[in-house]
PDB file of C-alpha atoms in Angstrom:
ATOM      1  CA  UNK U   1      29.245  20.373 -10.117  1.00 64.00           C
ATOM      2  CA  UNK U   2      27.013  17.884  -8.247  1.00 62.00           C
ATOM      3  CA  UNK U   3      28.762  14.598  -8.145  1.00 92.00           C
ATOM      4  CA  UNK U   4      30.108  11.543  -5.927  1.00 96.00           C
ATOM      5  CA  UNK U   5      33.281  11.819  -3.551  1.00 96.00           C
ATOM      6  CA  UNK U   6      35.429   9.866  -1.642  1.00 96.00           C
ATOM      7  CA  UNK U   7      37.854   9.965   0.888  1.00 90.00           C
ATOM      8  CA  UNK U   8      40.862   9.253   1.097  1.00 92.00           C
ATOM      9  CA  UNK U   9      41.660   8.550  -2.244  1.00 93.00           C
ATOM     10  CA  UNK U  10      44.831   6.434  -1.104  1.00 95.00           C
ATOM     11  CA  UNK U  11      44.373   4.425   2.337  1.00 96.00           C
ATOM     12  CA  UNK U  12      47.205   2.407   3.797  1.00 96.00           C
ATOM     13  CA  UNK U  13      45.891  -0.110   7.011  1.00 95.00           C
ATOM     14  CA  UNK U  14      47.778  -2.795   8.857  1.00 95.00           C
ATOM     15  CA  UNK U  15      46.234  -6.520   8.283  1.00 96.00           C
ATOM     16  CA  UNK U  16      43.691  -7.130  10.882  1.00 96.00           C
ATOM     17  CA  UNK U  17      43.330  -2.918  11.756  1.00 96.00           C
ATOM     18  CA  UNK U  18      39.469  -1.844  11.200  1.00 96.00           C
ATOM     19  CA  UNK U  19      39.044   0.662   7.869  1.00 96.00           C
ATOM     20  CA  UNK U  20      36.602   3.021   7.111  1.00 97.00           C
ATOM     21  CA  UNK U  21      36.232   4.611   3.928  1.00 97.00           C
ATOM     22  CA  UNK U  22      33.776   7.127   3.075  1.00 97.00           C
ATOM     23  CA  UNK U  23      31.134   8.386   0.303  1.00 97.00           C
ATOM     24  CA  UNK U  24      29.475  11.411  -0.173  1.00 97.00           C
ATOM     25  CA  UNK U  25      27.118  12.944  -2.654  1.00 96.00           C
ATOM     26  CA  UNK U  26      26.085  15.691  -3.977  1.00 94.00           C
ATOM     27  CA  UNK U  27      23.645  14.459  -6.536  1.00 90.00           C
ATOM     28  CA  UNK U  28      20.474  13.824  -4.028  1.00 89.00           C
ATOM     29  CA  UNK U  29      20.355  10.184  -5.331  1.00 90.00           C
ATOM     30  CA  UNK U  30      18.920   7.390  -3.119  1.00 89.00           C
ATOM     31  CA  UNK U  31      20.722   4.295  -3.946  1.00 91.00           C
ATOM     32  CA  UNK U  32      23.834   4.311  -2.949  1.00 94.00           C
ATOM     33  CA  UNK U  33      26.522   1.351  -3.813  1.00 95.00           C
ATOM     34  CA  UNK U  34      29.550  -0.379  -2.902  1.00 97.00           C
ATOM     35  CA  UNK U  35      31.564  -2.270  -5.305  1.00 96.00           C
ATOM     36  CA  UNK U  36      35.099  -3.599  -4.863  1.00 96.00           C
ATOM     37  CA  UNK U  37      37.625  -3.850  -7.847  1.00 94.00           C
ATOM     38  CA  UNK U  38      40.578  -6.024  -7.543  1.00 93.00           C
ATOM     39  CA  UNK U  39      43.225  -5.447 -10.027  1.00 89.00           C
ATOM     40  CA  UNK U  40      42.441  -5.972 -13.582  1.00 85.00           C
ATOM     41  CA  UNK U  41      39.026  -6.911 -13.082  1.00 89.00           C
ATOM     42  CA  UNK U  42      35.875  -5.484 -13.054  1.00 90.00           C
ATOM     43  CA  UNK U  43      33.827  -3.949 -10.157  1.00 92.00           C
ATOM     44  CA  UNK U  44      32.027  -6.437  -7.797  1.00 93.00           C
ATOM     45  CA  UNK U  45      28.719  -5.429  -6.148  1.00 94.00           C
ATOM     46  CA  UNK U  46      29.014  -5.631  -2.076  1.00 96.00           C
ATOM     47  CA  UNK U  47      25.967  -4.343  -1.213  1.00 94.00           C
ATOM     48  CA  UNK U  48      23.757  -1.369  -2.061  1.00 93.00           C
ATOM     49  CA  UNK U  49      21.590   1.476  -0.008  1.00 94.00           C
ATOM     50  CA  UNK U  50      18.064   2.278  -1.403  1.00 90.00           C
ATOM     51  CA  UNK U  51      17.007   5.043   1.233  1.00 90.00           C
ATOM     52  CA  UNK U  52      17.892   3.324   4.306  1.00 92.00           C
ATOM     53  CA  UNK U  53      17.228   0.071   3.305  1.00 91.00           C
ATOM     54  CA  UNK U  54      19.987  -2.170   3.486  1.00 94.00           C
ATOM     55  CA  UNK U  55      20.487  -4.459   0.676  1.00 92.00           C
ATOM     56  CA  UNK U  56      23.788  -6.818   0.834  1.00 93.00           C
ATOM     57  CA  UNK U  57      24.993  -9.249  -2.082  1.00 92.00           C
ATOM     58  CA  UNK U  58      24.784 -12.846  -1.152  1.00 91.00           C
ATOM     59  CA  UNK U  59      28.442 -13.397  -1.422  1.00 92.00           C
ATOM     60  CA  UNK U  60      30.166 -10.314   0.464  1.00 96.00           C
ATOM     61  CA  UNK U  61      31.836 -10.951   3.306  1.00 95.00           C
ATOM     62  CA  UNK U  62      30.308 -10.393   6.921  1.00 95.00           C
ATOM     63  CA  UNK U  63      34.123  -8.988   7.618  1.00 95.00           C
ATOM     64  CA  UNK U  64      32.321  -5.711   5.435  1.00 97.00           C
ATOM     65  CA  UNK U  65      29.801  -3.440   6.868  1.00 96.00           C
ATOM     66  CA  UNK U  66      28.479  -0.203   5.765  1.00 97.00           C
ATOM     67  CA  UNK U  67      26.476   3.000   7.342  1.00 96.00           C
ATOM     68  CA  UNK U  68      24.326   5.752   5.775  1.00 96.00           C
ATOM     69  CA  UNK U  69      23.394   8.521   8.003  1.00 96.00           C
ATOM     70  CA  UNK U  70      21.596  10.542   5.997  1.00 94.00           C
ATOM     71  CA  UNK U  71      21.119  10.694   2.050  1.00 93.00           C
ATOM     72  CA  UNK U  72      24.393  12.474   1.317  1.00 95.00           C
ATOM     73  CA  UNK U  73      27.048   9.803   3.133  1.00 96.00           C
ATOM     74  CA  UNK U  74      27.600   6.112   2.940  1.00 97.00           C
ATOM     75  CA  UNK U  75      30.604   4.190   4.432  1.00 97.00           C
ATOM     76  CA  UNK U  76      31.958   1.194   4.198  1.00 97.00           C
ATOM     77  CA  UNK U  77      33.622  -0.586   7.407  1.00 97.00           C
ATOM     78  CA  UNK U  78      36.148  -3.524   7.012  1.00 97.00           C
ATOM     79  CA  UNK U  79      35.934  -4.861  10.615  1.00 96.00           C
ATOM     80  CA  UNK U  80      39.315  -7.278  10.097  1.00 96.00           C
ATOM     81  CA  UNK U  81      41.174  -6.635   6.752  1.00 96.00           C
ATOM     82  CA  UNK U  82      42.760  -9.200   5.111  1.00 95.00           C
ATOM     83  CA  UNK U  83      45.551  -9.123   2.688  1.00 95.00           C
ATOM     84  CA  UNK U  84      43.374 -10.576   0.122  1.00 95.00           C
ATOM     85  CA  UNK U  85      41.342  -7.166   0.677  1.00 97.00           C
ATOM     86  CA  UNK U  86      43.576  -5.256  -0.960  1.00 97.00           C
ATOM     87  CA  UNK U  87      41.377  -3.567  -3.661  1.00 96.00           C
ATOM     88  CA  UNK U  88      39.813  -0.345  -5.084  1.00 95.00           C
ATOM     89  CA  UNK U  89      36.823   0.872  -3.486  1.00 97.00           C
ATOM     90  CA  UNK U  90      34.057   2.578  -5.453  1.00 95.00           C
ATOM     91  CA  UNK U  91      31.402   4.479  -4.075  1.00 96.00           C
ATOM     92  CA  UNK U  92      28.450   4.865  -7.143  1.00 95.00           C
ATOM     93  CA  UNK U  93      24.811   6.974  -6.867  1.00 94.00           C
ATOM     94  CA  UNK U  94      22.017   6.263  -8.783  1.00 90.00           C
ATOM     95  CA  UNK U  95      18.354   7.718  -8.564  1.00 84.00           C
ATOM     96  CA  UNK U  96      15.130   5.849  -8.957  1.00 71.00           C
ATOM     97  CA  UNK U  97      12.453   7.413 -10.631  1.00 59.00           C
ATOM     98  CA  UNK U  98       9.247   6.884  -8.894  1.00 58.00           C
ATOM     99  CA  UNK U  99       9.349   3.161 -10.132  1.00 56.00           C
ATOM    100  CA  UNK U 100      10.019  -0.218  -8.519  1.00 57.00           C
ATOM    101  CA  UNK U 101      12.655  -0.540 -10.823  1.00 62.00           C
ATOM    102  CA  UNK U 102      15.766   1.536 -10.639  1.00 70.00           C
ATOM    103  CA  UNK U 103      18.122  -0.718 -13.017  1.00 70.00           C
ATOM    104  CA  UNK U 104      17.917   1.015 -16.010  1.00 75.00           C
ATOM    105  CA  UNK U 105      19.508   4.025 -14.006  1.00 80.00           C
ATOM    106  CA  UNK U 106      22.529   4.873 -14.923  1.00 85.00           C
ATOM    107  CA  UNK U 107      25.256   5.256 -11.963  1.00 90.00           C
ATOM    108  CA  UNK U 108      27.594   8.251 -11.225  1.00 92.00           C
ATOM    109  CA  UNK U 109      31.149   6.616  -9.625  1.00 94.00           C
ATOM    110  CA  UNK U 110      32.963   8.354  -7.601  1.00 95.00           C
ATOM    111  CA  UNK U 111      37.030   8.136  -8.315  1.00 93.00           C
ATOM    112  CA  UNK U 112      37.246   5.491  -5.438  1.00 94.00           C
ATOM    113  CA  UNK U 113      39.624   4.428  -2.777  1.00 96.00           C
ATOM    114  CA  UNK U 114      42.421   2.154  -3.009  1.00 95.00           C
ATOM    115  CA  UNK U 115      42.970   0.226  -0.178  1.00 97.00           C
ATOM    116  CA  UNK U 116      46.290  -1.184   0.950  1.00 96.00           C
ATOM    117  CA  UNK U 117      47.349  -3.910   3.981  1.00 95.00           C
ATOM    118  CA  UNK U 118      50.445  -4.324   5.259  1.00 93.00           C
TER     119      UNK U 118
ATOM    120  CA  UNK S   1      20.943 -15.094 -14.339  1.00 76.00           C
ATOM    121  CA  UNK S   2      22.269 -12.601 -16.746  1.00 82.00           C
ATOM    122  CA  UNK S   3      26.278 -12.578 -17.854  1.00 88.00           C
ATOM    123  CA  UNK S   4      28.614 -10.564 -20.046  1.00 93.00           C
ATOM    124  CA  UNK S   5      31.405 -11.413 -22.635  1.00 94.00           C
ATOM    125  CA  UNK S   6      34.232  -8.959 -23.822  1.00 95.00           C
ATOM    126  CA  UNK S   7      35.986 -11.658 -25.880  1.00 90.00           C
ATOM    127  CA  UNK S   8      39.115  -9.366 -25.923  1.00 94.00           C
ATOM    128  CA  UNK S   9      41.156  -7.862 -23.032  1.00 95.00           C
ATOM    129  CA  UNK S  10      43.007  -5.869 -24.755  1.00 97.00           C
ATOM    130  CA  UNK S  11      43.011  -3.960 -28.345  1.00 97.00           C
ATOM    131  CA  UNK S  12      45.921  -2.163 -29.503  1.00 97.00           C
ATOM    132  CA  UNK S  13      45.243   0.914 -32.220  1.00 97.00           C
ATOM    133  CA  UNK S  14      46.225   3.292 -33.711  1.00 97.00           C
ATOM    134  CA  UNK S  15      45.600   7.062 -33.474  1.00 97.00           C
ATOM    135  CA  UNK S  16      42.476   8.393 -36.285  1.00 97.00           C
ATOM    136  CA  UNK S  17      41.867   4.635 -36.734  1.00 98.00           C
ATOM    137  CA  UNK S  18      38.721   3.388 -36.143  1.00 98.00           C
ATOM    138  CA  UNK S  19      37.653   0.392 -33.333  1.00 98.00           C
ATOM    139  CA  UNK S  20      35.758  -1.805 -32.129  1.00 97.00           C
ATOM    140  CA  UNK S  21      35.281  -3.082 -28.671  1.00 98.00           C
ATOM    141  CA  UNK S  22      33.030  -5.991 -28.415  1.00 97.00           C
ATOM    142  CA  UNK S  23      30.093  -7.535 -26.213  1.00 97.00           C
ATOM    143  CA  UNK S  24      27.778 -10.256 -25.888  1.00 96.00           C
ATOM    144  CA  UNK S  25      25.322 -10.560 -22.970  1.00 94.00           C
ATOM    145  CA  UNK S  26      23.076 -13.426 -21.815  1.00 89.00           C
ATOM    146  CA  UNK S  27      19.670 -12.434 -20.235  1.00 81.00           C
ATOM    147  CA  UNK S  28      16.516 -14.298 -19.752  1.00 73.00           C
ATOM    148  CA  UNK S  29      14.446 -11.041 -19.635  1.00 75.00           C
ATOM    149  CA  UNK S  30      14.489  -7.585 -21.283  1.00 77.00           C
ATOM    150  CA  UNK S  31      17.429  -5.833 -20.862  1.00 84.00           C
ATOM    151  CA  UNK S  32      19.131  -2.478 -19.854  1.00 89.00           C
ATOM    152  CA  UNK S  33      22.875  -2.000 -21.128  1.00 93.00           C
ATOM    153  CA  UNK S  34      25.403  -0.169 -20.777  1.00 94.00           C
ATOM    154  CA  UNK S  35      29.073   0.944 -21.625  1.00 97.00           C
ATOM    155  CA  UNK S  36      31.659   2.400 -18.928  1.00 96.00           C
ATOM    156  CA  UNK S  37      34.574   3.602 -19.357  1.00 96.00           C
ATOM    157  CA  UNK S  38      37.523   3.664 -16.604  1.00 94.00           C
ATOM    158  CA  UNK S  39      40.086   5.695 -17.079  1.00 93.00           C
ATOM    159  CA  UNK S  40      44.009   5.517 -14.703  1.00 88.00           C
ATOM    160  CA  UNK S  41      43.119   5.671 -10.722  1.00 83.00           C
ATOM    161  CA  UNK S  42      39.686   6.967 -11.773  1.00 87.00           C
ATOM    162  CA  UNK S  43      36.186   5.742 -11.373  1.00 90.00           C
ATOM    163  CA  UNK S  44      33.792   4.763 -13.922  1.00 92.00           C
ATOM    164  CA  UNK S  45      31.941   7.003 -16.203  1.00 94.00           C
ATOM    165  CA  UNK S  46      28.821   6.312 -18.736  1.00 93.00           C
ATOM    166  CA  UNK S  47      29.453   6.343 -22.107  1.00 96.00           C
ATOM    167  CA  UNK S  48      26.371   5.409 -23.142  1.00 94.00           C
ATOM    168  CA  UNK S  49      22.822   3.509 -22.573  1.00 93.00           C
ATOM    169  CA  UNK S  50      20.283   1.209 -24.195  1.00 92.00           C
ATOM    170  CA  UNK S  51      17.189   1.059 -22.223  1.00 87.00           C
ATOM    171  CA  UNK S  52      14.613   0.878 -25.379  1.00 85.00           C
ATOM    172  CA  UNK S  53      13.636   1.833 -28.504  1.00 87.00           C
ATOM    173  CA  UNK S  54      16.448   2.842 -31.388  1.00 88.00           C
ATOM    174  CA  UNK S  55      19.330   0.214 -31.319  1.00 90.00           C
ATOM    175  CA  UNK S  56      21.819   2.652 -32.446  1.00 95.00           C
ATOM    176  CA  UNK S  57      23.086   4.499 -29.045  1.00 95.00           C
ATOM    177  CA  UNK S  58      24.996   7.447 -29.345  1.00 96.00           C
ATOM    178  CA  UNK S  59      27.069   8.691 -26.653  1.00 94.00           C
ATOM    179  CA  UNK S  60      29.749  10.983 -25.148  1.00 93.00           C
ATOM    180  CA  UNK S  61      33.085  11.560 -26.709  1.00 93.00           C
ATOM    181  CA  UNK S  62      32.438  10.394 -30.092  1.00 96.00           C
ATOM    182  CA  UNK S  63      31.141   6.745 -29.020  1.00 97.00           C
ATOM    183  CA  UNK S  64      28.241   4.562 -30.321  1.00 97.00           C
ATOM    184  CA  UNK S  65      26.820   1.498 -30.078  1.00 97.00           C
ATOM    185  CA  UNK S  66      24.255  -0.823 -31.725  1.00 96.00           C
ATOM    186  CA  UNK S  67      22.129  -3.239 -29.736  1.00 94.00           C
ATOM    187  CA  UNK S  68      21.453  -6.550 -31.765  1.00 93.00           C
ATOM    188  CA  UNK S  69      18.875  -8.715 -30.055  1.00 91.00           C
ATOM    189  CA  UNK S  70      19.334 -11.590 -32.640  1.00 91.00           C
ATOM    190  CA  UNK S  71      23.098 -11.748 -31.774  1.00 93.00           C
ATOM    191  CA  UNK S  72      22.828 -10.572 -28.084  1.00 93.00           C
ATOM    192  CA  UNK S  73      25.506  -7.929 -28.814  1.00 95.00           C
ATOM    193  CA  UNK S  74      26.382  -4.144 -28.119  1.00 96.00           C
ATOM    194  CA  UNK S  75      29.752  -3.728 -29.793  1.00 97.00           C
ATOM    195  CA  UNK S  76      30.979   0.037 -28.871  1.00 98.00           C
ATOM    196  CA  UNK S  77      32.643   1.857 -31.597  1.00 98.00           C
ATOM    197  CA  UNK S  78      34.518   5.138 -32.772  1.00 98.00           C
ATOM    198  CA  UNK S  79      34.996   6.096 -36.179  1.00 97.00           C
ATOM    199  CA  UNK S  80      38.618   7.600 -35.187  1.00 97.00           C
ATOM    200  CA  UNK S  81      40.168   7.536 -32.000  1.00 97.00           C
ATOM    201  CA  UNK S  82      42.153   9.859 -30.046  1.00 97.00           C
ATOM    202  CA  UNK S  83      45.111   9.143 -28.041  1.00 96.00           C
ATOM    203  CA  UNK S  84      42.738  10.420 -24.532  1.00 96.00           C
ATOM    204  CA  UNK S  85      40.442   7.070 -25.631  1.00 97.00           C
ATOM    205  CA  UNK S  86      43.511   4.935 -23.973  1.00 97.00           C
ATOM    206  CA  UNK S  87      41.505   3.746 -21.092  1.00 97.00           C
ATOM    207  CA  UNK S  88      39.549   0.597 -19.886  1.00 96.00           C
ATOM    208  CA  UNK S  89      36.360  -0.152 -21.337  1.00 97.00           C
ATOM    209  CA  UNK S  90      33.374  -2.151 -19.370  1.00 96.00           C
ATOM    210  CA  UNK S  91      30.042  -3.436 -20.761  1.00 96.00           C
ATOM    211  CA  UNK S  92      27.362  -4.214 -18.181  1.00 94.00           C
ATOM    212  CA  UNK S  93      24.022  -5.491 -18.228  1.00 91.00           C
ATOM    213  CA  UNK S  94      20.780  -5.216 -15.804  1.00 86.00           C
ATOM    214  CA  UNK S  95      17.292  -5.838 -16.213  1.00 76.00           C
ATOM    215  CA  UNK S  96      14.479  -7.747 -15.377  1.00 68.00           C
ATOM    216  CA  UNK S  97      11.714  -6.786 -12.265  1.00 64.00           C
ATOM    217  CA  UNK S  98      12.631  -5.699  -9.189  1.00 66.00           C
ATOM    218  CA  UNK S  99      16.388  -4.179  -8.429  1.00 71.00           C
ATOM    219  CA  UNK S 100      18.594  -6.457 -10.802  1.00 72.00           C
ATOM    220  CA  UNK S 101      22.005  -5.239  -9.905  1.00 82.00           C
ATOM    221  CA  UNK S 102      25.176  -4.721 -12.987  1.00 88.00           C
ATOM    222  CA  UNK S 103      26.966  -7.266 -14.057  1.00 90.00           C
ATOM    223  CA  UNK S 104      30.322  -6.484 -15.955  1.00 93.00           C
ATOM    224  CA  UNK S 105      31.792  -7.937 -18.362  1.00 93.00           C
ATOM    225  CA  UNK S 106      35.963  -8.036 -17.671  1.00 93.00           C
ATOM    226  CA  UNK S 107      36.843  -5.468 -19.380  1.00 95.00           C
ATOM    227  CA  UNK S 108      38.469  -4.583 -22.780  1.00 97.00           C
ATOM    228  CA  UNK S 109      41.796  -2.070 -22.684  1.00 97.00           C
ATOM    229  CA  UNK S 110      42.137   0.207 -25.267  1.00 97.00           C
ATOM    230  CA  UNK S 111      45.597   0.942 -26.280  1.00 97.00           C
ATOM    231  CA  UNK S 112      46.557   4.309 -28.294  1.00 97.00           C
ATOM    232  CA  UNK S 113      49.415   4.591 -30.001  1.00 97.00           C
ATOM    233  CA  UNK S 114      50.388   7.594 -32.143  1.00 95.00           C
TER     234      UNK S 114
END
């Protein structure tokens, strides 16, 4: 089945030790996203892929970087982590169908990453 | 800007009863929503759209919606629930020109009990 994964599913980093988790697809989508989810709350937009264009949310920190290769992978870097980083990390696709707008696209999650600091 | 309500965080039911989960959005501009659903150490999966056109939504497992424009609600609902429906449940809203990125609501958990 075509759909979104990511690896590791559990990832354990010392506070202040660069991270990277990683996306990959299956689905031939061309926006890719990041969101983090804290506990108990929903998922908050860090930034987005549409091809290779970079889009970042105005309030993610510049302590969070991401790559895309190529159309199937996406990462996300986290340069310094802080405690307060501590979060699940969810990779989503979406596609955009020949139209300037691509938010009435539904988007495919993968089961995320849950990050822990000690 | 456009913003989400699920007035309650949690609702506790019972098995073959029925529920409702609700939501009220806030949008300037036409809007695209949507219900997720989160189950344990998972990611999030559609349950269902509305994009245009009929305002009753129908979606996977069982689950429907109805968009009201006049209220600015799309309270989700099942006519009996199962036990598997334990899970969390996230409304979301986009729209407008341009990329327009989801905004959640909080998030309502649905308890099961037998």
């Amino acid at each position: 089945d075509a759909m979104v994964i990511q690896n590791p599913r559990y990832q354990v980093t010392q506070f202040g030790k660069p991270v990277t988790l990683s996306c990959s697809q299956t689905l031939n989508h061309n926006v890719m996203y990041w969101y983090q989810q804290k506990s108990s709350q929903a998922p908050k937009l860090l930034f987005h892929y549409y091809d290779k264009d970079f889009n970042n949310e105005a309030d993610t920190p510049d302590n969070f970087q991401s790559r895309r290769p190529n159309t199937s992978f996406c990462f996300l870097d986290i340069r310094s982590p802080g405690l307060g980083d501590a979060a699940m990390y969810l990779c989503a696709t979406s596609t955009e169908p020949g139209q300037v707008d691509y938010s009435n696209q539904p988007q495919h999650f993968g089961d995320g990453t849950r990050l822990s600091i000690l | 800007a456009q913003s989400v309500t699920q007035l309650d965080s949690q609702v506790p039911v019972f098995e073959e009863a029925p529920v409702e989960l609700r939501c009220n959005y806030s949008s300037s501009v036409s809007v695209y929503l949507f219900w997720y659903v989160q189950y344990p150490n998972q990611g999030l999966q559609l349950l269902l759209k509305y994009l245009s056109g009929s305002t009753l939504v129908k979606g996977i497992n069982g689950f429907e919606a109805e968009f009201n424009k006049s209220q600015t609600s799309f309270h989700l609902r099942k006519p009996s629930v199962h036990i598997s429906d334990t899970a969390e449940y996230f409304c979301a809203v986009s729209g407008g020109t341009g990329f327009q990125k989801l905004v959640f609501g909080t998030g309502t958990r649905l308890l099961v009990s037998p």
